[in-house]
Amino acid sequence: MGLGVLLCLGLAFTWGCAKKPTADELNATGSTYARQGEYQKALDSYNQAIQLRSAFPQAYVNRGIVYDAMKQYDKALADFDKAIALNPRDAWTYNERGQVYEHQGDWKRALTEYGLAVERDSQSAMYLANRGLAYALTGDLQAALKDYDRAAELNPTEPETFVRRGAVHKALDQLDLALGDYSTAINLYPRDSRTYDLRGKLYVVRGEWPQALLDFNKAVELDPGFSAAYCHRGSGYLDRKDYPHALTDLNRCIELNSQLAEGFLNRSLVYRAMGDRDHEIADLRAVLKATGGELFRADVEKRLTALGQKP
């Protein structure tokens, strides 16, 4: 009997005795690291798995997902391309490639990828909902509704599907249907502050301020750091000429997010109503520097000019 075998049997030393992990084990280890947010360790494990088995599509997909999370989009796409070359029938890979394009803001390419995923698995509510979002953001609202309807039929317990479908119904001015979808989403997941805010804004459009106020209150109760909800509640108070409450909410909105153009714009309107010219001008200038300010540039410049200010 050789010395190495004797040492292993006697447990005297571990050199040369430990079993090397397989490609499958390394892939699983990488996934554990990825779930923990240990992305570099995950990449190391996936790299080793691929070194052991170069034709390992799942490892390429998993590594691509990590690259996507790290915003290394070119590397993510390269891995998904490799996985598809090895296994072109796997719907999940197309979905993940669509996610990369989505994260890059390329909704037309995302739509193509989600479509390929649906072609390979038409019973996946997730793929249908993802394609529905891509349809909505590329302007085809009817196609989006069709996908959301099917996704909701396949998985009636996923609140996000109803939130997204509600947004499409609202865009189509189908307010009753939108309200039904938001309410369903809240019933499914009553801890989502965002959905209360969305339903609150819808109630404002419908002219139902008491219900809107209840929803905005619930949104900030669930998430006291939700700046947009304060902004929307403040805007509602402004519409009702309740300037003290409006100013309190809009101040809080801006404290939480000093880059939200909508907050400065709405507060400028409060200052105008209160006759505070200097603060109105300051907020109008802040709008143009904040995120999304370009959307309001024409109106802001017109108001500054009317106030005798150079835009």
Short mmCIF file of C-alpha atoms in Angstrom, two decimals:
data_model
loop_
_atom_site.label_atom_id
_atom_site.label_comp_id
_atom_site.label_asym_id
_atom_site.label_seq_id
_atom_site.Cartn_x
_atom_site.Cartn_y
_atom_site.Cartn_z
CA MET A 1 0.00 0.00 0.00
CA GLY A 2 1.44 3.41 -0.97
CA LEU A 3 2.33 6.11 1.51
CA GLY A 4 -0.28 8.53 0.15
CA VAL A 5 -3.06 6.00 0.65
CA LEU A 6 -1.86 5.20 4.15
CA LEU A 7 -1.82 8.86 5.11
CA CYS A 8 -5.35 9.37 3.76
CA LEU A 9 -6.64 6.36 5.62
CA GLY A 10 -4.91 7.42 8.81
CA LEU A 11 -6.19 10.99 8.51
CA ALA A 12 -2.70 12.16 9.40
CA PHE A 13 -2.56 14.71 6.60
CA THR A 14 -5.01 16.07 4.06
CA TRP A 15 -2.65 16.88 1.20
CA GLY A 16 -3.51 15.01 -1.93
CA CYS A 17 -6.56 13.46 -0.28
CA ALA A 18 -9.30 16.09 -0.63
CA LYS A 19 -11.66 15.48 -3.50
CA LYS A 20 -11.55 18.23 -6.10
CA PRO A 21 -14.95 19.85 -6.70
CA THR A 22 -16.75 19.00 -9.89
CA ALA A 23 -18.00 21.54 -12.42
CA ASP A 24 -21.53 21.11 -11.09
CA GLU A 25 -20.38 21.71 -7.53
CA LEU A 26 -18.43 24.81 -8.53
CA ASN A 27 -21.47 26.12 -10.40
CA ALA A 28 -23.62 25.59 -7.30
CA THR A 29 -21.02 27.30 -5.12
CA GLY A 30 -20.98 30.25 -7.48
CA SER A 31 -24.75 30.55 -7.21
CA THR A 32 -24.51 30.58 -3.42
CA TYR A 33 -21.96 33.38 -3.55
CA ALA A 34 -24.09 35.29 -6.07
CA ARG A 35 -27.16 35.13 -3.81
CA GLN A 36 -25.02 36.55 -1.00
CA GLY A 37 -23.79 39.40 -3.20
CA GLU A 38 -20.23 38.02 -3.22
CA TYR A 39 -19.89 38.61 -6.94
CA GLN A 40 -16.14 38.19 -7.35
CA LYS A 41 -16.19 34.89 -5.48
CA ALA A 42 -19.14 33.83 -7.63
CA LEU A 43 -17.19 34.68 -10.78
CA ASP A 44 -14.18 32.72 -9.54
CA SER A 45 -16.35 29.66 -9.01
CA TYR A 46 -18.08 29.95 -12.39
CA ASN A 47 -14.71 30.46 -14.10
CA GLN A 48 -13.39 27.25 -12.54
CA ALA A 49 -16.56 25.38 -13.52
CA ILE A 50 -16.16 26.49 -17.13
CA GLN A 51 -12.48 25.56 -17.11
CA LEU A 52 -13.47 22.04 -16.12
CA ARG A 53 -16.36 21.87 -18.61
CA SER A 54 -16.22 24.34 -21.45
CA ALA A 55 -19.61 23.25 -22.84
CA PHE A 56 -21.54 24.15 -19.69
CA PRO A 57 -24.40 26.51 -20.70
CA GLN A 58 -25.80 26.94 -17.20
CA ALA A 59 -22.47 28.19 -15.88
CA TYR A 60 -22.30 30.74 -18.69
CA VAL A 61 -25.84 31.89 -17.89
CA ASN A 62 -25.07 32.19 -14.20
CA ARG A 63 -21.85 34.07 -14.85
CA GLY A 64 -23.71 36.36 -17.25
CA ILE A 65 -26.27 37.16 -14.55
CA VAL A 66 -23.46 38.18 -12.20
CA TYR A 67 -21.84 40.35 -14.87
CA ASP A 68 -25.24 41.97 -15.43
CA ALA A 69 -25.55 42.69 -11.70
CA MET A 70 -22.08 44.25 -11.83
CA LYS A 71 -23.15 46.36 -14.85
CA GLN A 72 -20.52 44.72 -17.03
CA TYR A 73 -23.04 44.39 -19.80
CA ASP A 74 -20.73 43.43 -22.67
CA LYS A 75 -19.38 40.48 -20.69
CA ALA A 76 -22.91 39.47 -19.69
CA LEU A 77 -24.08 39.49 -23.30
CA ALA A 78 -21.04 37.49 -24.39
CA ASP A 79 -21.84 34.81 -21.81
CA PHE A 80 -25.50 34.64 -22.81
CA ASP A 81 -24.50 34.39 -26.47
CA LYS A 82 -22.22 31.46 -25.61
CA ALA A 83 -24.95 29.76 -23.58
CA ILE A 84 -27.43 30.14 -26.45
CA ALA A 85 -24.91 28.72 -28.90
CA LEU A 86 -24.64 25.66 -26.64
CA ASN A 87 -28.37 25.39 -25.91
CA PRO A 88 -30.56 27.50 -28.20
CA ARG A 89 -33.81 26.07 -26.79
CA ASP A 90 -33.38 27.41 -23.26
CA ALA A 91 -35.97 30.17 -22.76
CA TRP A 92 -34.37 31.41 -19.54
CA THR A 93 -31.20 32.52 -21.32
CA TYR A 94 -33.14 34.71 -23.75
CA ASN A 95 -35.02 36.22 -20.83
CA GLU A 96 -31.75 37.04 -19.08
CA ARG A 97 -30.30 38.53 -22.24
CA GLY A 98 -33.45 40.64 -22.42
CA GLN A 99 -32.77 41.79 -18.87
CA VAL A 100 -29.37 43.13 -19.91
CA TYR A 101 -30.91 45.15 -22.72
CA GLU A 102 -33.61 46.35 -20.31
CA HIS A 103 -30.96 47.53 -17.86
CA GLN A 104 -29.28 49.38 -20.70
CA GLY A 105 -32.57 51.04 -21.63
CA ASP A 106 -32.67 49.32 -25.02
CA TRP A 107 -36.32 48.29 -24.95
CA LYS A 108 -36.54 47.28 -28.60
CA ARG A 109 -33.84 44.65 -28.17
CA ALA A 110 -35.30 43.62 -24.85
CA LEU A 111 -38.64 43.10 -26.58
CA THR A 112 -37.01 40.81 -29.14
CA GLU A 113 -35.33 38.70 -26.44
CA TYR A 114 -38.44 38.41 -24.30
CA GLY A 115 -40.33 37.38 -27.43
CA LEU A 116 -37.81 34.61 -28.06
CA ALA A 117 -38.22 33.46 -24.46
CA VAL A 118 -42.02 33.35 -24.84
CA GLU A 119 -41.69 31.39 -28.09
CA ARG A 120 -39.78 28.73 -26.19
CA ASP A 121 -41.99 28.75 -23.10
CA SER A 122 -45.41 30.27 -23.65
CA GLN A 123 -46.60 29.14 -20.22
CA SER A 124 -44.21 31.35 -18.28
CA ALA A 125 -46.02 34.26 -16.63
CA MET A 126 -42.66 35.92 -16.00
CA TYR A 127 -41.61 35.96 -19.64
CA LEU A 128 -45.02 37.24 -20.71
CA ALA A 129 -44.96 40.00 -18.09
CA ASN A 130 -41.46 41.02 -19.13
CA ARG A 131 -42.52 41.18 -22.76
CA GLY A 132 -45.61 43.12 -21.71
CA LEU A 133 -43.43 45.76 -20.09
CA ALA A 134 -41.26 45.98 -23.20
CA TYR A 135 -44.35 46.35 -25.37
CA ALA A 136 -45.64 49.12 -23.10
CA LEU A 137 -42.37 51.03 -23.17
CA THR A 138 -42.09 50.76 -26.94
CA GLY A 139 -45.60 52.14 -27.38
CA ASP A 140 -47.70 49.05 -28.13
CA LEU A 141 -50.13 49.23 -25.22
CA GLN A 142 -52.64 46.77 -26.65
CA ALA A 143 -49.97 44.10 -27.07
CA ALA A 144 -48.83 44.84 -23.52
CA LEU A 145 -52.36 44.31 -22.21
CA LYS A 146 -52.62 40.99 -24.03
CA ASP A 147 -49.41 39.75 -22.43
CA TYR A 148 -50.40 41.00 -18.98
CA ASP A 149 -53.82 39.38 -19.28
CA ARG A 150 -52.22 36.04 -20.06
CA ALA A 151 -49.58 36.44 -17.35
CA ALA A 152 -52.29 37.22 -14.77
CA GLU A 153 -54.23 34.17 -15.91
CA LEU A 154 -51.19 31.92 -15.54
CA ASN A 155 -50.13 33.40 -12.20
CA PRO A 156 -52.92 35.32 -10.48
CA THR A 157 -50.89 35.77 -7.28
CA GLU A 158 -48.08 37.96 -8.69
CA PRO A 159 -48.83 41.57 -7.66
CA GLU A 160 -46.33 43.16 -10.06
CA THR A 161 -48.32 41.94 -13.07
CA PHE A 162 -51.38 43.81 -11.83
CA VAL A 163 -49.34 46.94 -11.04
CA ARG A 164 -47.96 47.00 -14.57
CA ARG A 165 -51.32 46.26 -16.17
CA GLY A 166 -52.87 48.99 -14.06
CA ALA A 167 -50.36 51.48 -15.45
CA VAL A 168 -51.32 50.50 -19.00
CA HIS A 169 -55.02 50.81 -18.25
CA LYS A 170 -54.37 54.26 -16.80
CA ALA A 171 -52.40 55.28 -19.90
CA LEU A 172 -55.39 54.18 -22.00
CA ASP A 173 -57.71 56.24 -19.75
CA GLN A 174 -59.38 53.05 -18.54
CA LEU A 175 -59.43 54.34 -14.99
CA ASP A 176 -61.86 51.84 -13.49
CA LEU A 177 -59.77 48.94 -14.78
CA ALA A 178 -56.59 50.58 -13.53
CA LEU A 179 -58.13 51.05 -10.09
CA GLY A 180 -59.14 47.39 -10.03
CA ASP A 181 -55.61 46.29 -10.90
CA TYR A 182 -53.94 48.47 -8.28
CA SER A 183 -56.42 47.30 -5.67
CA THR A 184 -55.77 43.66 -6.57
CA ALA A 185 -52.03 44.24 -6.27
CA ILE A 186 -52.50 45.79 -2.83
CA ASN A 187 -54.65 42.89 -1.69
CA LEU A 188 -51.94 40.48 -2.82
CA TYR A 189 -49.13 42.46 -1.18
CA PRO A 190 -50.38 45.12 1.23
CA ARG A 191 -46.86 46.18 2.26
CA ASP A 192 -45.91 47.78 -1.05
CA SER A 193 -45.79 51.56 -0.54
CA ARG A 194 -45.30 52.17 -4.26
CA THR A 195 -48.69 50.67 -5.19
CA TYR A 196 -50.49 52.81 -2.62
CA ASP A 197 -48.80 55.85 -4.16
CA LEU A 198 -49.85 54.80 -7.66
CA ARG A 199 -53.42 54.24 -6.57
CA GLY A 200 -53.38 57.56 -4.73
CA LYS A 201 -52.34 59.37 -7.92
CA LEU A 202 -55.13 57.59 -9.76
CA TYR A 203 -57.67 58.72 -7.18
CA VAL A 204 -56.42 62.29 -7.70
CA VAL A 205 -57.08 61.96 -11.44
CA ARG A 206 -60.56 60.64 -10.64
CA GLY A 207 -61.20 63.61 -8.34
CA GLU A 208 -61.45 61.41 -5.24
CA TRP A 209 -59.15 63.26 -2.85
CA PRO A 210 -60.21 61.59 0.44
CA GLN A 211 -59.29 58.17 -0.96
CA ALA A 212 -56.11 59.57 -2.47
CA LEU A 213 -55.07 61.04 0.86
CA LEU A 214 -55.60 57.71 2.61
CA ASP A 215 -53.35 56.00 0.07
CA PHE A 216 -50.60 58.64 0.25
CA ASN A 217 -50.72 58.44 4.04
CA LYS A 218 -50.34 54.67 3.87
CA ALA A 219 -47.45 54.97 1.41
CA VAL A 220 -45.40 57.18 3.72
CA GLU A 221 -46.40 55.10 6.74
CA LEU A 222 -44.97 52.00 5.07
CA ASP A 223 -41.91 53.86 3.78
CA PRO A 224 -41.11 57.13 5.59
CA GLY A 225 -38.29 57.72 3.11
CA PHE A 226 -40.53 57.60 0.04
CA SER A 227 -39.86 61.07 -1.35
CA ALA A 228 -42.21 60.84 -4.34
CA ALA A 229 -45.19 60.01 -2.12
CA TYR A 230 -44.62 63.20 -0.13
CA CYS A 231 -44.40 65.09 -3.41
CA HIS A 232 -47.67 63.63 -4.68
CA ARG A 233 -49.49 64.25 -1.41
CA GLY A 234 -48.11 67.79 -1.35
CA SER A 235 -49.34 68.34 -4.89
CA GLY A 236 -52.80 67.19 -3.81
CA TYR A 237 -52.80 69.66 -0.93
CA LEU A 238 -51.68 72.39 -3.38
CA ASP A 239 -54.62 71.65 -5.67
CA ARG A 240 -56.90 72.19 -2.69
CA LYS A 241 -55.13 75.43 -1.69
CA ASP A 242 -53.99 73.87 1.59
CA TYR A 243 -50.63 75.61 1.35
CA PRO A 244 -49.23 74.87 4.84
CA HIS A 245 -49.69 71.11 4.41
CA ALA A 246 -48.45 71.30 0.82
CA LEU A 247 -45.29 73.13 1.87
CA THR A 248 -44.60 70.69 4.70
CA ASP A 249 -44.86 67.70 2.37
CA LEU A 250 -42.84 69.26 -0.44
CA ASN A 251 -40.10 70.33 1.97
CA ARG A 252 -39.91 66.74 3.18
CA CYS A 253 -39.86 65.46 -0.40
CA ILE A 254 -36.89 67.67 -1.25
CA GLU A 255 -35.07 66.81 1.99
CA LEU A 256 -35.29 63.15 1.01
CA ASN A 257 -34.42 63.67 -2.66
CA SER A 258 -32.83 66.96 -3.65
CA GLN A 259 -32.68 65.84 -7.29
CA LEU A 260 -36.41 65.39 -7.84
CA ALA A 261 -37.48 68.13 -10.26
CA GLU A 262 -41.17 67.54 -9.57
CA GLY A 263 -40.66 68.47 -5.92
CA PHE A 264 -39.10 71.83 -6.71
CA LEU A 265 -41.68 72.58 -9.40
CA ASN A 266 -44.62 71.91 -7.09
CA ARG A 267 -43.03 73.85 -4.25
CA SER A 268 -42.47 76.81 -6.58
CA LEU A 269 -46.22 76.82 -7.20
CA VAL A 270 -46.86 76.90 -3.45
CA TYR A 271 -44.50 79.85 -3.07
CA ARG A 272 -46.21 81.62 -5.97
CA ALA A 273 -49.61 81.12 -4.33
CA MET A 274 -48.17 82.44 -1.05
CA GLY A 275 -46.62 85.47 -2.77
CA ASP A 276 -43.04 84.44 -1.91
CA ARG A 277 -41.32 85.59 -5.10
CA ASP A 278 -37.71 84.97 -4.06
CA HIS A 279 -38.30 81.36 -3.04
CA GLU A 280 -40.38 80.78 -6.16
CA ILE A 281 -37.49 81.92 -8.36
CA ALA A 282 -34.97 79.82 -6.44
CA ASP A 283 -37.12 76.70 -6.85
CA LEU A 284 -37.67 77.34 -10.56
CA ARG A 285 -33.91 77.48 -11.07
CA ALA A 286 -33.52 74.30 -9.01
CA VAL A 287 -35.97 72.52 -11.32
CA LEU A 288 -33.66 72.97 -14.29
CA LYS A 289 -30.72 71.48 -12.37
CA ALA A 290 -32.62 68.50 -11.00
CA THR A 291 -33.24 65.07 -12.51
CA GLY A 292 -36.05 65.29 -15.06
CA GLY A 293 -35.90 69.07 -15.17
CA GLU A 294 -35.67 69.15 -18.96
CA LEU A 295 -39.27 67.97 -19.13
CA PHE A 296 -40.37 71.23 -17.53
CA ARG A 297 -37.86 73.59 -19.17
CA ALA A 298 -40.32 75.44 -21.44
CA ASP A 299 -42.78 76.15 -18.62
CA VAL A 300 -40.05 77.10 -16.15
CA GLU A 301 -38.33 79.49 -18.56
CA LYS A 302 -41.67 81.14 -19.33
CA ARG A 303 -42.35 81.67 -15.65
CA LEU A 304 -38.86 83.02 -14.98
CA THR A 305 -39.24 85.48 -17.82
CA ALA A 306 -42.61 86.61 -16.44
CA LEU A 307 -40.87 87.22 -13.11
CA GLY A 308 -38.31 89.43 -14.83
CA GLN A 309 -35.58 86.84 -14.58
CA LYS A 310 -33.19 85.63 -17.24
CA PRO A 311 -33.77 81.88 -17.78
#
